[in-house]
Amino acid sequence: MLATVIATTRFGSVEVPAGDLIHFPEGLVGLPGNEYGLIGAERGPFTWLQSLTEPEIALPLTDPRRFFPNFTLDISESEGHRLSLEPGETTEIFVTVRATAVATDCTANLRAPILVRGPAGSGPRSAHQVLNQAPGAALRVPLFSGALI
Amino acid sequence: MLRIKRHTGERIVIGDEVVVEVLEVRGNTVRLGIDAPRSVPVYREEIWLEIKRENEAAAQAAELPPLAAELDPASAPAPGARLPG
C-alpha cells in the first residue's frame, strides 16, 4: 500500500500507510490543518494523531473503552444529521489524552471524542470531533480512575 | 463588533449560507435558530472554548509517560508508548 512520508518533531520522518490517513473536513477546534495520520496504533494503548502539515502538532489518542468499560457515545440528533451518520455505520472511536509526566495523572477527554469513519486501515478516512452528550462524559477524566462512565 | 437590532421572527444572514433567526426573547434569554451548511459546526462558545483548550493541551505532549503493564486494562503488546521504536 502506498505510504506518505511526513516530517514530525517528535518522531522524525515517519511513513504513514494510506490506510492510516485521516481527513477532518471541519478540522479540529483550535488546531491548524485538516489532514492527519495515525501513528503507532499497533504499539500499545496509545496512538498519535499527527498533523501531516504541521510537524509539531500531534495528539495522543486512545480507545476509550480500553480504560472506561462503560463508555458510551451519545451524539445529538442534529449533529448526527449534520454528519449523515447511518445506523450501524462502521466507525472507530478515539479520545484525546492530556499527557503528564506521571502516567497516573493523565486524563482523557470523553466530552469530545473523535469519530473516524470506515473500518480500520481502509483509509484515507474522514473523521469528526463530536460532542458527547452522555452523562458523565467530562473533559478531563483520569485515565486510571476506573471511572464507570 | 457589528451590532444589529432584531425583533422576534427576524433573521440575520451571514455569508450566503448561514441564517440566524431570533425565535423567542424572554427576560435575559434569547432563543436562536441557526441554519448552517453541514461543513460548518455550530457550538455554544463555552463548549467551543473547552474543546479548543483541551485539544491544544493534548497537542503539547512531548511524549507519553511509560505505561506500566499493570496500569493498562488491556494486555498491551508493548508497555510504553514512545514512538517510533
PDB file of C-alpha atoms in Angstrom:
ATOM      1  CA  MET A   1       0.000   0.000   0.000  1.00  0.00           C
ATOM      2  CA  LEU A   2       1.219   3.487  -0.754  1.00  0.00           C
ATOM      3  CA  ALA A   3       2.632   5.337   2.204  1.00  0.00           C
ATOM      4  CA  THR A   4       3.020   9.046   2.808  1.00  0.00           C
ATOM      5  CA  VAL A   5       6.256  10.202   4.397  1.00  0.00           C
ATOM      6  CA  ILE A   6       5.737  13.038   6.837  1.00  0.00           C
ATOM      7  CA  ALA A   7       8.049  15.179   8.925  1.00  0.00           C
ATOM      8  CA  THR A   8       7.386  15.263  12.661  1.00  0.00           C
ATOM      9  CA  THR A   9       9.205  16.951  15.525  1.00  0.00           C
ATOM     10  CA  ARG A  10       8.574  14.042  17.924  1.00  0.00           C
ATOM     11  CA  PHE A  11       9.271  11.006  15.780  1.00  0.00           C
ATOM     12  CA  GLY A  12      11.436  12.307  12.942  1.00  0.00           C
ATOM     13  CA  SER A  13      10.434  11.240   9.459  1.00  0.00           C
ATOM     14  CA  VAL A  14       7.557   8.762   9.590  1.00  0.00           C
ATOM     15  CA  GLU A  15       5.847   6.682   6.921  1.00  0.00           C
ATOM     16  CA  VAL A  16       2.077   6.676   7.226  1.00  0.00           C
ATOM     17  CA  PRO A  17       0.279   3.988   5.193  1.00  0.00           C
ATOM     18  CA  ALA A  18      -2.671   5.246   3.149  1.00  0.00           C
ATOM     19  CA  GLY A  19      -4.972   3.270   5.437  1.00  0.00           C
ATOM     20  CA  ASP A  20      -3.943   5.431   8.391  1.00  0.00           C
ATOM     21  CA  LEU A  21      -4.538   8.808   6.716  1.00  0.00           C
ATOM     22  CA  ILE A  22      -7.355  10.793   8.279  1.00  0.00           C
ATOM     23  CA  HIS A  23      -9.185  13.759   6.777  1.00  0.00           C
ATOM     24  CA  PHE A  24     -11.065  16.131   9.095  1.00  0.00           C
ATOM     25  CA  PRO A  25     -13.470  18.089   6.859  1.00  0.00           C
ATOM     26  CA  GLU A  26     -14.117  20.627   9.630  1.00  0.00           C
ATOM     27  CA  GLY A  27     -10.621  20.420  11.107  1.00  0.00           C
ATOM     28  CA  LEU A  28     -10.014  20.163  14.855  1.00  0.00           C
ATOM     29  CA  VAL A  29     -11.093  23.038  17.085  1.00  0.00           C
ATOM     30  CA  GLY A  30      -8.105  25.237  17.862  1.00  0.00           C
ATOM     31  CA  LEU A  31      -5.625  23.305  15.717  1.00  0.00           C
ATOM     32  CA  PRO A  32      -4.470  24.053  12.171  1.00  0.00           C
ATOM     33  CA  GLY A  33      -4.986  21.853   9.130  1.00  0.00           C
ATOM     34  CA  ASN A  34      -7.394  19.139   8.040  1.00  0.00           C
ATOM     35  CA  GLU A  35      -5.013  16.293   7.191  1.00  0.00           C
ATOM     36  CA  TYR A  36      -3.704  13.961   9.864  1.00  0.00           C
ATOM     37  CA  GLY A  37      -2.261  10.472  10.153  1.00  0.00           C
ATOM     38  CA  LEU A  38      -2.408   7.777  12.830  1.00  0.00           C
ATOM     39  CA  ILE A  39       0.984   6.677  14.096  1.00  0.00           C
ATOM     40  CA  GLY A  40       1.848   3.755  16.341  1.00  0.00           C
ATOM     41  CA  ALA A  41      -1.587   2.163  16.606  1.00  0.00           C
ATOM     42  CA  GLU A  42      -0.032  -1.283  16.854  1.00  0.00           C
ATOM     43  CA  ARG A  43       2.300  -0.460  19.727  1.00  0.00           C
ATOM     44  CA  GLY A  44       0.063  -0.319  22.749  1.00  0.00           C
ATOM     45  CA  PRO A  45      -2.784   1.617  24.297  1.00  0.00           C
ATOM     46  CA  PHE A  46      -1.939   4.960  22.686  1.00  0.00           C
ATOM     47  CA  THR A  47      -1.961   6.167  19.095  1.00  0.00           C
ATOM     48  CA  TRP A  48      -0.719   9.550  17.915  1.00  0.00           C
ATOM     49  CA  LEU A  49      -2.830  11.751  15.688  1.00  0.00           C
ATOM     50  CA  GLN A  50      -0.079  13.545  13.789  1.00  0.00           C
ATOM     51  CA  SER A  51      -0.689  16.569  11.569  1.00  0.00           C
ATOM     52  CA  LEU A  52       0.616  15.993   8.047  1.00  0.00           C
ATOM     53  CA  THR A  53       1.343  19.667   7.545  1.00  0.00           C
ATOM     54  CA  GLU A  54       2.471  20.868  10.992  1.00  0.00           C
ATOM     55  CA  PRO A  55       5.363  18.706  12.240  1.00  0.00           C
ATOM     56  CA  GLU A  56       4.911  19.827  15.864  1.00  0.00           C
ATOM     57  CA  ILE A  57       1.182  19.085  16.094  1.00  0.00           C
ATOM     58  CA  ALA A  58       0.394  15.584  17.406  1.00  0.00           C
ATOM     59  CA  LEU A  59      -2.219  14.446  19.902  1.00  0.00           C
ATOM     60  CA  PRO A  60      -2.129  11.212  21.859  1.00  0.00           C
ATOM     61  CA  LEU A  61      -5.315   9.195  21.382  1.00  0.00           C
ATOM     62  CA  THR A  62      -6.693   6.096  22.968  1.00  0.00           C
ATOM     63  CA  ASP A  63      -9.681   3.812  22.620  1.00  0.00           C
ATOM     64  CA  PRO A  64     -11.947   4.995  25.447  1.00  0.00           C
ATOM     65  CA  ARG A  65     -13.388   1.535  26.012  1.00  0.00           C
ATOM     66  CA  ARG A  66      -9.956   0.284  26.951  1.00  0.00           C
ATOM     67  CA  PHE A  67      -9.940   2.459  30.068  1.00  0.00           C
ATOM     68  CA  PHE A  68     -13.659   3.105  30.573  1.00  0.00           C
ATOM     69  CA  PRO A  69     -15.540  -0.151  30.037  1.00  0.00           C
ATOM     70  CA  ASN A  70     -18.908   1.582  30.239  1.00  0.00           C
ATOM     71  CA  PHE A  71     -18.021   4.402  27.870  1.00  0.00           C
ATOM     72  CA  THR A  72     -20.879   5.402  25.621  1.00  0.00           C
ATOM     73  CA  LEU A  73     -21.030   7.959  22.850  1.00  0.00           C
ATOM     74  CA  ASP A  74     -24.288   9.839  22.582  1.00  0.00           C
ATOM     75  CA  ILE A  75     -24.409  12.248  19.653  1.00  0.00           C
ATOM     76  CA  SER A  76     -27.231  14.764  19.395  1.00  0.00           C
ATOM     77  CA  GLU A  77     -29.776  14.228  16.664  1.00  0.00           C
ATOM     78  CA  SER A  78     -28.770  17.459  14.972  1.00  0.00           C
ATOM     79  CA  GLU A  79     -25.077  16.529  14.925  1.00  0.00           C
ATOM     80  CA  GLY A  80     -25.846  13.010  13.682  1.00  0.00           C
ATOM     81  CA  HIS A  81     -27.929  14.552  10.942  1.00  0.00           C
ATOM     82  CA  ARG A  82     -25.217  17.057  10.088  1.00  0.00           C
ATOM     83  CA  LEU A  83     -22.675  14.251   9.696  1.00  0.00           C
ATOM     84  CA  SER A  84     -25.167  11.984   7.882  1.00  0.00           C
ATOM     85  CA  LEU A  85     -24.343   9.143  10.252  1.00  0.00           C
ATOM     86  CA  GLU A  86     -26.092   5.920   9.299  1.00  0.00           C
ATOM     87  CA  PRO A  87     -27.245   3.480  11.969  1.00  0.00           C
ATOM     88  CA  GLY A  88     -24.761   0.633  12.072  1.00  0.00           C
ATOM     89  CA  GLU A  89     -22.113   2.572  10.162  1.00  0.00           C
ATOM     90  CA  THR A  90     -18.623   1.238  10.910  1.00  0.00           C
ATOM     91  CA  THR A  91     -16.567   3.734  12.856  1.00  0.00           C
ATOM     92  CA  GLU A  92     -13.633   3.827  15.216  1.00  0.00           C
ATOM     93  CA  ILE A  93     -13.864   5.996  18.301  1.00  0.00           C
ATOM     94  CA  PHE A  94     -10.879   7.665  19.920  1.00  0.00           C
ATOM     95  CA  VAL A  95     -10.485  10.187  22.715  1.00  0.00           C
ATOM     96  CA  THR A  96      -7.643  12.648  23.114  1.00  0.00           C
ATOM     97  CA  VAL A  97      -5.306  12.244  26.067  1.00  0.00           C
ATOM     98  CA  ARG A  98      -3.803  15.074  28.095  1.00  0.00           C
ATOM     99  CA  ALA A  99      -0.435  13.547  28.898  1.00  0.00           C
ATOM    100  CA  THR A 100       1.503  14.350  32.049  1.00  0.00           C
ATOM    101  CA  ALA A 101       4.912  13.262  33.293  1.00  0.00           C
ATOM    102  CA  VAL A 102       3.269  10.744  35.586  1.00  0.00           C
ATOM    103  CA  ALA A 103       1.055   8.196  33.869  1.00  0.00           C
ATOM    104  CA  THR A 104      -1.495   8.144  36.670  1.00  0.00           C
ATOM    105  CA  ASP A 105      -2.186  11.889  36.180  1.00  0.00           C
ATOM    106  CA  CYS A 106      -3.127  11.526  32.501  1.00  0.00           C
ATOM    107  CA  THR A 107      -6.685  12.446  31.611  1.00  0.00           C
ATOM    108  CA  ALA A 108      -8.917  11.639  28.661  1.00  0.00           C
ATOM    109  CA  ASN A 109     -11.383  13.994  27.003  1.00  0.00           C
ATOM    110  CA  LEU A 110     -14.583  11.949  26.942  1.00  0.00           C
ATOM    111  CA  ARG A 111     -16.605  15.073  26.143  1.00  0.00           C
ATOM    112  CA  ALA A 112     -15.279  15.495  22.599  1.00  0.00           C
ATOM    113  CA  PRO A 113     -14.368  12.110  21.096  1.00  0.00           C
ATOM    114  CA  ILE A 114     -13.002  11.684  17.598  1.00  0.00           C
ATOM    115  CA  LEU A 115     -15.126   9.588  15.295  1.00  0.00           C
ATOM    116  CA  VAL A 116     -13.201   8.019  12.406  1.00  0.00           C
ATOM    117  CA  ARG A 117     -15.461   6.675   9.708  1.00  0.00           C
ATOM    118  CA  GLY A 118     -14.970   3.347   7.990  1.00  0.00           C
ATOM    119  CA  PRO A 119     -13.170   0.217   9.188  1.00  0.00           C
ATOM    120  CA  ALA A 120      -9.584   0.480  10.471  1.00  0.00           C
ATOM    121  CA  GLY A 121      -6.974   0.585   7.742  1.00  0.00           C
ATOM    122  CA  SER A 122      -9.457   1.361   4.980  1.00  0.00           C
ATOM    123  CA  GLY A 123      -8.262   4.944   4.596  1.00  0.00           C
ATOM    124  CA  PRO A 124      -7.957   7.627   3.704  1.00  0.00           C
ATOM    125  CA  ARG A 125     -10.877   8.027   6.067  1.00  0.00           C
ATOM    126  CA  SER A 126     -12.823  11.049   7.188  1.00  0.00           C
ATOM    127  CA  ALA A 127     -13.194  11.960  10.843  1.00  0.00           C
ATOM    128  CA  HIS A 128     -15.036  14.418  13.051  1.00  0.00           C
ATOM    129  CA  GLN A 129     -14.578  15.603  16.589  1.00  0.00           C
ATOM    130  CA  VAL A 130     -18.059  15.284  18.031  1.00  0.00           C
ATOM    131  CA  LEU A 131     -19.790  16.389  21.211  1.00  0.00           C
ATOM    132  CA  ASN A 132     -20.639  13.537  23.557  1.00  0.00           C
ATOM    133  CA  GLN A 133     -23.965  14.142  25.306  1.00  0.00           C
ATOM    134  CA  ALA A 134     -23.660  11.049  27.526  1.00  0.00           C
ATOM    135  CA  PRO A 135     -23.921  11.823  31.234  1.00  0.00           C
ATOM    136  CA  GLY A 136     -20.520  11.850  32.919  1.00  0.00           C
ATOM    137  CA  ALA A 137     -18.627  12.351  29.649  1.00  0.00           C
ATOM    138  CA  ALA A 138     -16.348  15.055  31.037  1.00  0.00           C
ATOM    139  CA  LEU A 139     -13.427  16.959  29.526  1.00  0.00           C
ATOM    140  CA  ARG A 140     -10.747  15.601  31.836  1.00  0.00           C
ATOM    141  CA  VAL A 141     -11.390  12.158  33.241  1.00  0.00           C
ATOM    142  CA  PRO A 142      -8.373  10.496  34.878  1.00  0.00           C
ATOM    143  CA  LEU A 143      -7.350   7.567  32.684  1.00  0.00           C
ATOM    144  CA  PHE A 144      -6.724   5.322  35.647  1.00  0.00           C
ATOM    145  CA  SER A 145      -9.672   6.325  37.779  1.00  0.00           C
ATOM    146  CA  GLY A 146     -11.557   3.213  36.758  1.00  0.00           C
ATOM    147  CA  ALA A 147     -14.465   5.607  36.299  1.00  0.00           C
ATOM    148  CA  LEU A 148     -17.595   3.844  35.205  1.00  0.00           C
ATOM    149  CA  ILE A 149     -18.796   6.228  32.553  1.00  0.00           C
TER     150      ILE A 149
ATOM    151  CA  MET B   1     -18.288  44.144  16.599  1.00  0.00           C
ATOM    152  CA  LEU B   2     -21.303  44.625  14.374  1.00  0.00           C
ATOM    153  CA  ARG B   3     -24.439  45.422  16.368  1.00  0.00           C
ATOM    154  CA  ILE B   4     -27.841  44.720  14.818  1.00  0.00           C
ATOM    155  CA  LYS B   5     -31.274  45.217  16.374  1.00  0.00           C
ATOM    156  CA  ARG B   6     -33.755  42.438  15.522  1.00  0.00           C
ATOM    157  CA  HIS B   7     -37.285  41.540  16.587  1.00  0.00           C
ATOM    158  CA  THR B   8     -38.652  38.063  17.243  1.00  0.00           C
ATOM    159  CA  GLY B   9     -39.007  36.202  13.937  1.00  0.00           C
ATOM    160  CA  GLU B  10     -36.424  38.342  12.162  1.00  0.00           C
ATOM    161  CA  ARG B  11     -33.205  36.926  10.763  1.00  0.00           C
ATOM    162  CA  ILE B  12     -29.580  37.708  10.095  1.00  0.00           C
ATOM    163  CA  VAL B  13     -27.827  36.213   7.080  1.00  0.00           C
ATOM    164  CA  ILE B  14     -24.067  35.579   7.404  1.00  0.00           C
ATOM    165  CA  GLY B  15     -22.406  34.992   4.066  1.00  0.00           C
ATOM    166  CA  ASP B  16     -24.627  33.106   1.644  1.00  0.00           C
ATOM    167  CA  GLU B  17     -25.332  30.080   3.781  1.00  0.00           C
ATOM    168  CA  VAL B  18     -25.668  30.859   7.474  1.00  0.00           C
ATOM    169  CA  VAL B  19     -29.017  32.180   8.732  1.00  0.00           C
ATOM    170  CA  VAL B  20     -29.672  33.088  12.366  1.00  0.00           C
ATOM    171  CA  GLU B  21     -33.261  33.691  13.472  1.00  0.00           C
ATOM    172  CA  VAL B  22     -34.468  35.196  16.726  1.00  0.00           C
ATOM    173  CA  LEU B  23     -37.104  32.695  17.831  1.00  0.00           C
ATOM    174  CA  GLU B  24     -38.006  33.987  21.262  1.00  0.00           C
ATOM    175  CA  VAL B  25     -36.947  36.608  23.785  1.00  0.00           C
ATOM    176  CA  ARG B  26     -37.842  36.068  27.407  1.00  0.00           C
ATOM    177  CA  GLY B  27     -36.201  38.148  30.116  1.00  0.00           C
ATOM    178  CA  ASN B  28     -32.451  37.987  29.511  1.00  0.00           C
ATOM    179  CA  THR B  29     -32.679  34.778  27.481  1.00  0.00           C
ATOM    180  CA  VAL B  30     -32.761  34.755  23.694  1.00  0.00           C
ATOM    181  CA  ARG B  31     -33.621  31.593  21.781  1.00  0.00           C
ATOM    182  CA  LEU B  32     -31.925  31.475  18.387  1.00  0.00           C
ATOM    183  CA  GLY B  33     -32.453  29.208  15.394  1.00  0.00           C
ATOM    184  CA  ILE B  34     -29.382  28.620  13.250  1.00  0.00           C
ATOM    185  CA  ASP B  35     -29.270  27.209   9.735  1.00  0.00           C
ATOM    186  CA  ALA B  36     -25.758  26.439   8.559  1.00  0.00           C
ATOM    187  CA  PRO B  37     -24.259  24.105   5.945  1.00  0.00           C
ATOM    188  CA  ARG B  38     -23.112  20.688   7.120  1.00  0.00           C
ATOM    189  CA  SER B  39     -19.500  21.748   6.828  1.00  0.00           C
ATOM    190  CA  VAL B  40     -19.984  24.454   9.462  1.00  0.00           C
ATOM    191  CA  PRO B  41     -20.205  23.093  13.003  1.00  0.00           C
ATOM    192  CA  VAL B  42     -22.059  25.360  15.408  1.00  0.00           C
ATOM    193  CA  TYR B  43     -21.023  25.429  19.073  1.00  0.00           C
ATOM    194  CA  ARG B  44     -22.045  27.316  22.170  1.00  0.00           C
ATOM    195  CA  GLU B  45     -18.982  29.463  22.842  1.00  0.00           C
ATOM    196  CA  GLU B  46     -18.146  27.965  26.244  1.00  0.00           C
ATOM    197  CA  ILE B  47     -18.145  24.440  24.796  1.00  0.00           C
ATOM    198  CA  TRP B  48     -16.075  25.508  21.796  1.00  0.00           C
ATOM    199  CA  LEU B  49     -13.528  27.070  24.192  1.00  0.00           C
ATOM    200  CA  GLU B  50     -13.371  23.933  26.316  1.00  0.00           C
ATOM    201  CA  ILE B  51     -12.703  21.688  23.332  1.00  0.00           C
ATOM    202  CA  LYS B  52     -10.142  24.126  21.933  1.00  0.00           C
ATOM    203  CA  ARG B  53      -8.275  24.289  25.242  1.00  0.00           C
ATOM    204  CA  GLU B  54      -8.276  20.506  25.598  1.00  0.00           C
ATOM    205  CA  ASN B  55      -7.070  19.938  22.016  1.00  0.00           C
ATOM    206  CA  GLU B  56      -4.274  22.465  22.464  1.00  0.00           C
ATOM    207  CA  ALA B  57      -3.222  20.869  25.745  1.00  0.00           C
ATOM    208  CA  ALA B  58      -3.251  17.373  24.213  1.00  0.00           C
ATOM    209  CA  ALA B  59      -1.114  18.599  21.307  1.00  0.00           C
ATOM    210  CA  GLN B  60       1.589  19.819  23.720  1.00  0.00           C
ATOM    211  CA  ALA B  61       2.537  16.386  24.984  1.00  0.00           C
ATOM    212  CA  ALA B  62       6.239  15.822  24.404  1.00  0.00           C
ATOM    213  CA  GLU B  63       5.802  12.110  24.807  1.00  0.00           C
ATOM    214  CA  LEU B  64       3.627   9.789  26.787  1.00  0.00           C
ATOM    215  CA  PRO B  65       4.920   8.536  30.103  1.00  0.00           C
ATOM    216  CA  PRO B  66       5.846   4.885  30.129  1.00  0.00           C
ATOM    217  CA  LEU B  67       2.750   2.928  30.934  1.00  0.00           C
ATOM    218  CA  ALA B  68       3.379   0.112  33.339  1.00  0.00           C
ATOM    219  CA  ALA B  69       1.733  -3.056  32.140  1.00  0.00           C
ATOM    220  CA  GLU B  70      -0.312  -3.322  35.301  1.00  0.00           C
ATOM    221  CA  LEU B  71      -1.896   0.073  34.568  1.00  0.00           C
ATOM    222  CA  ASP B  72      -3.113  -0.985  31.149  1.00  0.00           C
ATOM    223  CA  PRO B  73      -6.503  -2.607  31.406  1.00  0.00           C
ATOM    224  CA  ALA B  74      -5.879  -4.467  28.167  1.00  0.00           C
ATOM    225  CA  SER B  75      -2.899  -6.706  27.612  1.00  0.00           C
ATOM    226  CA  ALA B  76      -0.839  -4.297  25.563  1.00  0.00           C
ATOM    227  CA  PRO B  77       1.818  -5.698  23.253  1.00  0.00           C
ATOM    228  CA  ALA B  78       4.260  -3.047  24.463  1.00  0.00           C
ATOM    229  CA  PRO B  79       4.464  -1.415  27.905  1.00  0.00           C
ATOM    230  CA  GLY B  80       5.403   2.052  26.649  1.00  0.00           C
ATOM    231  CA  ALA B  81       4.112   4.374  24.011  1.00  0.00           C
ATOM    232  CA  ARG B  82       7.288   6.068  22.822  1.00  0.00           C
ATOM    233  CA  LEU B  83       7.462   6.238  19.081  1.00  0.00           C
ATOM    234  CA  PRO B  84       8.787   5.111  16.775  1.00  0.00           C
ATOM    235  CA  GLY B  85      10.643   2.144  18.211  1.00  0.00           C
TER     236      GLY B  85
END
